mmCIF file of C-alpha atoms in Angstrom:
data_model
loop_
_atom_site.group_PDB
_atom_site.id
_atom_site.type_symbol
_atom_site.label_atom_id
_atom_site.label_comp_id
_atom_site.label_asym_id
_atom_site.label_seq_id
_atom_site.Cartn_x
_atom_site.Cartn_y
_atom_site.Cartn_z
ATOM 1 C CA MET A 10 0.000 0.000 0.000
ATOM 2 C CA ALA A 11 1.308 3.457 -0.900
ATOM 3 C CA GLN A 12 1.864 5.857 1.988
ATOM 4 C CA LEU A 13 1.571 9.635 2.292
ATOM 5 C CA LEU A 14 3.274 11.414 5.178
ATOM 6 C CA HIS A 15 1.659 14.714 6.182
ATOM 7 C CA ILE A 16 3.779 17.038 8.347
ATOM 8 C CA ASP A 17 2.404 20.160 10.047
ATOM 9 C CA SER A 18 4.664 22.574 11.903
ATOM 10 C CA SER A 19 2.781 25.828 12.541
ATOM 11 C CA PRO A 20 2.162 26.640 16.222
ATOM 12 C CA GLN A 21 -0.911 28.708 15.305
ATOM 13 C CA GLY A 22 -3.290 25.768 15.367
ATOM 14 C CA GLY A 23 -6.616 26.169 13.603
ATOM 15 C CA ALA A 24 -5.884 29.837 12.841
ATOM 16 C CA SER A 25 -3.028 28.891 10.539
ATOM 17 C CA VAL A 26 -3.462 29.419 6.791
ATOM 18 C CA PHE A 27 -0.747 26.893 6.197
ATOM 19 C CA ARG A 28 -2.614 24.170 8.107
ATOM 20 C CA ARG A 29 -5.645 24.643 5.879
ATOM 21 C CA LEU A 30 -3.484 24.474 2.777
ATOM 22 C CA SER A 31 -1.357 21.523 3.887
ATOM 23 C CA ALA A 32 -4.524 19.598 4.752
ATOM 24 C CA ALA A 33 -5.927 20.370 1.300
ATOM 25 C CA ALA A 34 -2.697 19.213 -0.347
ATOM 26 C CA ALA A 35 -2.574 15.995 1.670
ATOM 27 C CA GLN A 36 -6.211 15.221 0.910
ATOM 28 C CA ALA A 37 -5.790 15.916 -2.802
ATOM 29 C CA LEU A 38 -2.653 13.774 -3.130
ATOM 30 C CA ALA A 39 -3.892 10.837 -1.053
ATOM 31 C CA GLY A 40 -5.758 8.855 -3.686
ATOM 32 C CA PRO A 41 -7.592 5.558 -3.247
ATOM 33 C CA GLY A 42 -5.540 2.927 -1.499
ATOM 34 C CA VAL A 43 -3.080 5.444 -0.038
ATOM 35 C CA ARG A 44 -2.403 5.271 3.697
ATOM 36 C CA THR A 45 -1.918 8.682 5.333
ATOM 37 C CA VAL A 46 0.389 9.158 8.313
ATOM 38 C CA TYR A 47 0.023 12.509 10.089
ATOM 39 C CA ARG A 48 2.546 14.139 12.402
ATOM 40 C CA ASP A 49 1.862 17.505 14.075
ATOM 41 C CA LEU A 50 5.238 18.884 15.126
ATOM 42 C CA ALA A 51 3.701 21.781 17.035
ATOM 43 C CA ALA A 52 1.258 19.739 19.110
ATOM 44 C CA HIS A 53 3.816 16.971 19.626
ATOM 45 C CA PRO A 54 7.249 18.544 19.181
ATOM 46 C CA ILE A 55 10.314 16.431 18.616
ATOM 47 C CA PRO A 56 13.116 17.374 21.026
ATOM 48 C CA HIS A 57 16.108 19.052 19.459
ATOM 49 C CA LEU A 58 19.268 17.008 19.204
ATOM 50 C CA GLY A 59 21.374 17.016 22.352
ATOM 51 C CA GLY A 60 24.952 16.011 22.980
ATOM 52 C CA GLU A 61 24.241 12.468 24.180
ATOM 53 C CA LEU A 62 21.892 11.717 21.295
ATOM 54 C CA ILE A 63 24.356 13.069 18.748
ATOM 55 C CA ALA A 64 27.066 10.895 20.288
ATOM 56 C CA ALA A 65 24.752 7.873 20.068
ATOM 57 C CA LEU A 66 23.735 8.568 16.470
ATOM 58 C CA ARG A 67 27.208 9.525 15.293
ATOM 59 C CA PRO A 68 29.726 7.910 17.651
ATOM 60 C CA ALA A 69 33.334 8.997 17.286
ATOM 61 C CA PRO A 70 35.747 6.272 16.170
ATOM 62 C CA GLY A 71 36.836 4.165 19.154
ATOM 63 C CA SER A 72 34.273 5.700 21.497
ATOM 64 C CA THR A 73 31.486 3.933 23.392
ATOM 65 C CA PRO A 74 28.076 5.451 22.550
ATOM 66 C CA PRO A 75 26.067 6.517 25.608
ATOM 67 C CA ASP A 76 23.427 3.994 26.660
ATOM 68 C CA THR A 77 20.879 5.355 29.114
ATOM 69 C CA PRO A 78 17.072 5.053 29.257
ATOM 70 C CA ALA A 79 16.758 8.628 27.982
ATOM 71 C CA VAL A 80 19.095 7.985 25.056
ATOM 72 C CA ARG A 81 17.319 4.729 24.195
ATOM 73 C CA ALA A 82 13.967 6.558 24.168
ATOM 74 C CA GLU A 83 15.353 9.258 21.876
ATOM 75 C CA LEU A 84 16.858 6.649 19.542
ATOM 76 C CA ALA A 85 13.473 4.898 19.375
ATOM 77 C CA LEU A 86 11.759 8.194 18.507
ATOM 78 C CA THR A 87 14.393 8.890 15.858
ATOM 79 C CA GLU A 88 13.828 5.467 14.304
ATOM 80 C CA GLU A 89 10.052 6.011 14.335
ATOM 81 C CA VAL A 90 10.327 9.399 12.613
ATOM 82 C CA LEU A 91 12.873 8.188 10.079
ATOM 83 C CA GLY A 92 10.860 5.036 9.389
ATOM 84 C CA GLU A 93 7.746 7.087 8.598
ATOM 85 C CA PHE A 94 9.705 9.167 6.130
ATOM 86 C CA LEU A 95 11.503 6.297 4.409
ATOM 87 C CA ALA A 96 8.281 4.275 4.075
ATOM 88 C CA SER A 97 6.376 7.130 2.423
ATOM 89 C CA ASP A 98 5.923 7.595 -1.302
ATOM 90 C CA VAL A 99 4.584 11.156 -0.959
ATOM 91 C CA VAL A 100 5.533 13.675 1.731
ATOM 92 C CA VAL A 101 3.528 16.871 2.292
ATOM 93 C CA VAL A 102 5.479 19.336 4.431
ATOM 94 C CA GLY A 103 3.677 22.352 5.840
ATOM 95 C CA ALA A 104 6.357 25.027 6.263
ATOM 96 C CA PRO A 105 5.420 28.567 7.311
ATOM 97 C CA PHE A 106 7.994 31.304 6.786
ATOM 98 C CA TYR A 107 9.252 32.409 10.219
ATOM 99 C CA ASN A 108 11.919 35.121 10.493
ATOM 100 C CA PHE A 109 13.242 34.222 7.022
ATOM 101 C CA GLY A 110 13.442 30.503 7.830
ATOM 102 C CA ILE A 111 11.422 27.525 9.033
ATOM 103 C CA PRO A 112 9.985 26.861 12.517
ATOM 104 C CA SER A 113 12.475 25.247 14.864
ATOM 105 C CA GLN A 114 10.190 22.250 15.356
ATOM 106 C CA LEU A 115 10.423 21.487 11.626
ATOM 107 C CA LYS A 116 14.221 21.771 11.805
ATOM 108 C CA ALA A 117 14.210 19.268 14.698
ATOM 109 C CA TRP A 118 12.296 16.796 12.483
ATOM 110 C CA ILE A 119 14.776 17.243 9.643
ATOM 111 C CA ASP A 120 17.687 16.679 12.037
ATOM 112 C CA ARG A 121 16.248 13.240 12.852
ATOM 113 C CA LEU A 122 16.093 12.381 9.137
ATOM 114 C CA ALA A 123 19.625 13.457 8.241
ATOM 115 C CA GLN A 124 21.511 10.249 8.997
ATOM 116 C CA ALA A 125 24.504 9.009 7.048
ATOM 117 C CA GLY A 126 23.824 5.543 5.708
ATOM 118 C CA ARG A 127 20.042 6.017 5.877
ATOM 119 C CA THR A 128 19.072 9.105 3.866
ATOM 120 C CA PHE A 129 22.497 9.898 2.384
ATOM 121 C CA ARG A 130 26.031 8.577 2.232
ATOM 122 C CA TYR A 131 29.461 9.942 1.471
ATOM 123 C CA THR A 132 31.333 8.520 -1.502
ATOM 124 C CA ALA A 133 34.618 9.258 -3.246
ATOM 125 C CA GLU A 134 32.620 11.334 -5.729
ATOM 126 C CA GLY A 135 30.830 13.279 -3.007
ATOM 127 C CA PRO A 136 27.574 12.865 -1.046
ATOM 128 C CA GLN A 137 24.859 10.661 -2.514
ATOM 129 C CA GLY A 138 21.183 10.724 -1.536
ATOM 130 C CA LEU A 139 19.579 7.433 -0.520
ATOM 131 C CA ALA A 140 15.911 8.461 -0.237
ATOM 132 C CA GLY A 141 15.115 9.101 -3.881
ATOM 133 C CA GLY A 142 11.930 8.087 -5.636
ATOM 134 C CA LYS A 143 9.640 10.076 -3.372
ATOM 135 C CA ARG A 144 7.437 13.029 -4.208
ATOM 136 C CA VAL A 145 7.690 15.975 -1.819
ATOM 137 C CA VAL A 146 5.229 18.857 -1.756
ATOM 138 C CA ILE A 147 6.246 21.853 0.353
ATOM 139 C CA VAL A 148 3.271 23.955 1.447
ATOM 140 C CA SER A 149 4.775 27.393 2.005
ATOM 141 C CA SER A 150 2.961 30.311 3.651
ATOM 142 C CA ARG A 151 4.403 33.803 3.942
ATOM 143 C CA GLY A 152 3.053 36.969 5.490
ATOM 144 C CA GLY A 153 4.811 39.197 2.951
ATOM 145 C CA LYS A 154 5.809 38.781 -0.676
ATOM 146 C CA TYR A 155 9.308 37.585 -1.524
ATOM 147 C CA ALA A 156 9.145 35.384 -4.635
ATOM 148 C CA GLY A 157 10.585 37.182 -7.640
ATOM 149 C CA THR A 158 11.774 40.193 -5.614
ATOM 150 C CA PRO A 159 15.356 41.345 -4.966
ATOM 151 C CA TYR A 160 14.894 40.174 -1.363
ATOM 152 C CA GLU A 161 14.216 36.542 -2.245
ATOM 153 C CA ALA A 162 17.779 35.299 -2.733
ATOM 154 C CA ALA A 163 19.050 37.064 0.388
ATOM 155 C CA LEU A 164 16.187 36.284 2.764
ATOM 156 C CA ASP A 165 14.695 32.973 1.634
ATOM 157 C CA HIS A 166 16.049 30.380 4.041
ATOM 158 C CA GLN A 167 12.773 28.489 3.938
ATOM 159 C CA GLU A 168 11.915 27.101 0.504
ATOM 160 C CA ALA A 169 15.529 27.151 -0.703
ATOM 161 C CA TYR A 170 16.684 25.350 2.443
ATOM 162 C CA LEU A 171 14.006 22.657 2.219
ATOM 163 C CA LYS A 172 14.679 22.007 -1.465
ATOM 164 C CA ALA A 173 18.395 21.715 -0.684
ATOM 165 C CA VAL A 174 17.785 19.252 2.178
ATOM 166 C CA PHE A 175 15.472 16.985 0.205
ATOM 167 C CA GLY A 176 17.780 17.207 -2.788
ATOM 168 C CA PHE A 177 20.656 16.119 -0.538
ATOM 169 C CA PHE A 178 18.541 13.105 0.401
ATOM 170 C CA GLY A 179 18.276 12.255 -3.299
ATOM 171 C CA ILE A 180 14.718 13.506 -3.868
ATOM 172 C CA THR A 181 14.337 15.330 -7.174
ATOM 173 C CA ASP A 182 10.531 15.581 -7.347
ATOM 174 C CA VAL A 183 9.986 18.584 -5.071
ATOM 175 C CA ALA A 184 7.070 20.965 -5.697
ATOM 176 C CA ILE A 185 6.099 24.193 -3.947
ATOM 177 C CA VAL A 186 2.565 25.276 -3.065
ATOM 178 C CA ARG A 187 2.959 28.884 -1.981
ATOM 179 C CA ALA A 188 0.619 31.394 -0.330
ATOM 180 C CA GLU A 189 2.309 34.800 -0.158
ATOM 181 C CA GLY A 190 1.089 38.109 1.222
ATOM 182 C CA ILE A 191 -1.387 36.649 3.704
ATOM 183 C CA THR A 192 -0.898 39.512 6.182
ATOM 184 C CA LEU A 193 -1.284 42.275 3.584
ATOM 185 C CA GLY A 194 -5.026 42.655 3.984
ATOM 186 C CA PRO A 195 -8.184 40.581 3.398
ATOM 187 C CA ASP A 196 -8.050 40.793 -0.398
ATOM 188 C CA ALA A 197 -4.387 39.782 -0.563
ATOM 189 C CA ARG A 198 -5.021 36.945 1.892
ATOM 190 C CA ALA A 199 -7.968 35.599 -0.108
ATOM 191 C CA ALA A 200 -6.021 35.826 -3.374
ATOM 192 C CA ALA A 201 -3.014 34.047 -1.857
ATOM 193 C CA ILE A 202 -5.145 31.207 -0.544
ATOM 194 C CA GLU A 203 -6.965 30.779 -3.849
ATOM 195 C CA ALA A 204 -3.701 30.762 -5.803
ATOM 196 C CA ALA A 205 -2.289 28.096 -3.487
ATOM 197 C CA LEU A 206 -5.432 25.972 -3.737
ATOM 198 C CA ALA A 207 -5.207 26.226 -7.540
ATOM 199 C CA ASP A 208 -1.649 24.888 -7.282
ATOM 200 C CA VAL A 209 -2.912 22.016 -5.149
ATOM 201 C CA ARG A 210 -5.512 21.117 -7.773
ATOM 202 C CA ARG A 211 -2.859 21.262 -10.487
ATOM 203 C CA LEU A 212 -0.534 18.940 -8.560
ATOM 204 C CA ALA A 213 -3.318 16.440 -7.951
ATOM 205 C CA ALA A 214 -4.496 16.412 -11.581
#
Protein backbone atom coordinates (compact mmCIF):
# COMPACT_ATOMS: atom_id res chain seq x y z
CA MET A 1 0.00 0.00 0.00
CA ALA A 2 1.31 3.46 -0.90
CA GLN A 3 1.86 5.86 1.99
CA LEU A 4 1.57 9.63 2.29
CA LEU A 5 3.27 11.41 5.18
CA HIS A 6 1.66 14.71 6.18
CA ILE A 7 3.78 17.04 8.35
CA ASP A 8 2.40 20.16 10.05
CA SER A 9 4.66 22.57 11.90
CA SER A 10 2.78 25.83 12.54
CA PRO A 11 2.16 26.64 16.22
CA GLN A 12 -0.91 28.71 15.30
CA GLY A 13 -3.29 25.77 15.37
CA GLY A 14 -6.62 26.17 13.60
CA ALA A 15 -5.88 29.84 12.84
CA SER A 16 -3.03 28.89 10.54
CA VAL A 17 -3.46 29.42 6.79
CA PHE A 18 -0.75 26.89 6.20
CA ARG A 19 -2.61 24.17 8.11
CA ARG A 20 -5.65 24.64 5.88
CA LEU A 21 -3.48 24.47 2.78
CA SER A 22 -1.36 21.52 3.89
CA ALA A 23 -4.52 19.60 4.75
CA ALA A 24 -5.93 20.37 1.30
CA ALA A 25 -2.70 19.21 -0.35
CA ALA A 26 -2.57 16.00 1.67
CA GLN A 27 -6.21 15.22 0.91
CA ALA A 28 -5.79 15.92 -2.80
CA LEU A 29 -2.65 13.77 -3.13
CA ALA A 30 -3.89 10.84 -1.05
CA GLY A 31 -5.76 8.85 -3.69
CA PRO A 32 -7.59 5.56 -3.25
CA GLY A 33 -5.54 2.93 -1.50
CA VAL A 34 -3.08 5.44 -0.04
CA ARG A 35 -2.40 5.27 3.70
CA THR A 36 -1.92 8.68 5.33
CA VAL A 37 0.39 9.16 8.31
CA TYR A 38 0.02 12.51 10.09
CA ARG A 39 2.55 14.14 12.40
CA ASP A 40 1.86 17.50 14.08
CA LEU A 41 5.24 18.88 15.13
CA ALA A 42 3.70 21.78 17.03
CA ALA A 43 1.26 19.74 19.11
CA HIS A 44 3.82 16.97 19.63
CA PRO A 45 7.25 18.54 19.18
CA ILE A 46 10.31 16.43 18.62
CA PRO A 47 13.12 17.37 21.03
CA HIS A 48 16.11 19.05 19.46
CA LEU A 49 19.27 17.01 19.20
CA GLY A 50 21.37 17.02 22.35
CA GLY A 51 24.95 16.01 22.98
CA GLU A 52 24.24 12.47 24.18
CA LEU A 53 21.89 11.72 21.29
CA ILE A 54 24.36 13.07 18.75
CA ALA A 55 27.07 10.90 20.29
CA ALA A 56 24.75 7.87 20.07
CA LEU A 57 23.74 8.57 16.47
CA ARG A 58 27.21 9.52 15.29
CA PRO A 59 29.73 7.91 17.65
CA ALA A 60 33.33 9.00 17.29
CA PRO A 61 35.75 6.27 16.17
CA GLY A 62 36.84 4.16 19.15
CA SER A 63 34.27 5.70 21.50
CA THR A 64 31.49 3.93 23.39
CA PRO A 65 28.08 5.45 22.55
CA PRO A 66 26.07 6.52 25.61
CA ASP A 67 23.43 3.99 26.66
CA THR A 68 20.88 5.36 29.11
CA PRO A 69 17.07 5.05 29.26
CA ALA A 70 16.76 8.63 27.98
CA VAL A 71 19.10 7.99 25.06
CA ARG A 72 17.32 4.73 24.19
CA ALA A 73 13.97 6.56 24.17
CA GLU A 74 15.35 9.26 21.88
CA LEU A 75 16.86 6.65 19.54
CA ALA A 76 13.47 4.90 19.37
CA LEU A 77 11.76 8.19 18.51
CA THR A 78 14.39 8.89 15.86
CA GLU A 79 13.83 5.47 14.30
CA GLU A 80 10.05 6.01 14.33
CA VAL A 81 10.33 9.40 12.61
CA LEU A 82 12.87 8.19 10.08
CA GLY A 83 10.86 5.04 9.39
CA GLU A 84 7.75 7.09 8.60
CA PHE A 85 9.70 9.17 6.13
CA LEU A 86 11.50 6.30 4.41
CA ALA A 87 8.28 4.27 4.08
CA SER A 88 6.38 7.13 2.42
CA ASP A 89 5.92 7.59 -1.30
CA VAL A 90 4.58 11.16 -0.96
CA VAL A 91 5.53 13.67 1.73
CA VAL A 92 3.53 16.87 2.29
CA VAL A 93 5.48 19.34 4.43
CA GLY A 94 3.68 22.35 5.84
CA ALA A 95 6.36 25.03 6.26
CA PRO A 96 5.42 28.57 7.31
CA PHE A 97 7.99 31.30 6.79
CA TYR A 98 9.25 32.41 10.22
CA ASN A 99 11.92 35.12 10.49
CA PHE A 100 13.24 34.22 7.02
CA GLY A 101 13.44 30.50 7.83
CA ILE A 102 11.42 27.53 9.03
CA PRO A 103 9.98 26.86 12.52
CA SER A 104 12.48 25.25 14.86
CA GLN A 105 10.19 22.25 15.36
CA LEU A 106 10.42 21.49 11.63
CA LYS A 107 14.22 21.77 11.81
CA ALA A 108 14.21 19.27 14.70
CA TRP A 109 12.30 16.80 12.48
CA ILE A 110 14.78 17.24 9.64
CA ASP A 111 17.69 16.68 12.04
CA ARG A 112 16.25 13.24 12.85
CA LEU A 113 16.09 12.38 9.14
CA ALA A 114 19.62 13.46 8.24
CA GLN A 115 21.51 10.25 9.00
CA ALA A 116 24.50 9.01 7.05
CA GLY A 117 23.82 5.54 5.71
CA ARG A 118 20.04 6.02 5.88
CA THR A 119 19.07 9.10 3.87
CA PHE A 120 22.50 9.90 2.38
CA ARG A 121 26.03 8.58 2.23
CA TYR A 122 29.46 9.94 1.47
CA THR A 123 31.33 8.52 -1.50
CA ALA A 124 34.62 9.26 -3.25
CA GLU A 125 32.62 11.33 -5.73
CA GLY A 126 30.83 13.28 -3.01
CA PRO A 127 27.57 12.86 -1.05
CA GLN A 128 24.86 10.66 -2.51
CA GLY A 129 21.18 10.72 -1.54
CA LEU A 130 19.58 7.43 -0.52
CA ALA A 131 15.91 8.46 -0.24
CA GLY A 132 15.12 9.10 -3.88
CA GLY A 133 11.93 8.09 -5.64
CA LYS A 134 9.64 10.08 -3.37
CA ARG A 135 7.44 13.03 -4.21
CA VAL A 136 7.69 15.97 -1.82
CA VAL A 137 5.23 18.86 -1.76
CA ILE A 138 6.25 21.85 0.35
CA VAL A 139 3.27 23.95 1.45
CA SER A 140 4.78 27.39 2.01
CA SER A 141 2.96 30.31 3.65
CA ARG A 142 4.40 33.80 3.94
CA GLY A 143 3.05 36.97 5.49
CA GLY A 144 4.81 39.20 2.95
CA LYS A 145 5.81 38.78 -0.68
CA TYR A 146 9.31 37.59 -1.52
CA ALA A 147 9.15 35.38 -4.64
CA GLY A 148 10.59 37.18 -7.64
CA THR A 149 11.77 40.19 -5.61
CA PRO A 150 15.36 41.34 -4.97
CA TYR A 151 14.89 40.17 -1.36
CA GLU A 152 14.22 36.54 -2.25
CA ALA A 153 17.78 35.30 -2.73
CA ALA A 154 19.05 37.06 0.39
CA LEU A 155 16.19 36.28 2.76
CA ASP A 156 14.70 32.97 1.63
CA HIS A 157 16.05 30.38 4.04
CA GLN A 158 12.77 28.49 3.94
CA GLU A 159 11.92 27.10 0.50
CA ALA A 160 15.53 27.15 -0.70
CA TYR A 161 16.68 25.35 2.44
CA LEU A 162 14.01 22.66 2.22
CA LYS A 163 14.68 22.01 -1.46
CA ALA A 164 18.40 21.71 -0.68
CA VAL A 165 17.79 19.25 2.18
CA PHE A 166 15.47 16.99 0.21
CA GLY A 167 17.78 17.21 -2.79
CA PHE A 168 20.66 16.12 -0.54
CA PHE A 169 18.54 13.10 0.40
CA GLY A 170 18.28 12.26 -3.30
CA ILE A 171 14.72 13.51 -3.87
CA THR A 172 14.34 15.33 -7.17
CA ASP A 173 10.53 15.58 -7.35
CA VAL A 174 9.99 18.58 -5.07
CA ALA A 175 7.07 20.96 -5.70
CA ILE A 176 6.10 24.19 -3.95
CA VAL A 177 2.57 25.28 -3.07
CA ARG A 178 2.96 28.88 -1.98
CA ALA A 179 0.62 31.39 -0.33
CA GLU A 180 2.31 34.80 -0.16
CA GLY A 181 1.09 38.11 1.22
CA ILE A 182 -1.39 36.65 3.70
CA THR A 183 -0.90 39.51 6.18
CA LEU A 184 -1.28 42.28 3.58
CA GLY A 185 -5.03 42.65 3.98
CA PRO A 186 -8.18 40.58 3.40
CA ASP A 187 -8.05 40.79 -0.40
CA ALA A 188 -4.39 39.78 -0.56
CA ARG A 189 -5.02 36.94 1.89
CA ALA A 190 -7.97 35.60 -0.11
CA ALA A 191 -6.02 35.83 -3.37
CA ALA A 192 -3.01 34.05 -1.86
CA ILE A 193 -5.15 31.21 -0.54
CA GLU A 194 -6.97 30.78 -3.85
CA ALA A 195 -3.70 30.76 -5.80
CA ALA A 196 -2.29 28.10 -3.49
CA LEU A 197 -5.43 25.97 -3.74
CA ALA A 198 -5.21 26.23 -7.54
CA ASP A 199 -1.65 24.89 -7.28
CA VAL A 200 -2.91 22.02 -5.15
CA ARG A 201 -5.51 21.12 -7.77
CA ARG A 202 -2.86 21.26 -10.49
CA LEU A 203 -0.53 18.94 -8.56
CA ALA A 204 -3.32 16.44 -7.95
CA ALA A 205 -4.50 16.41 -11.58
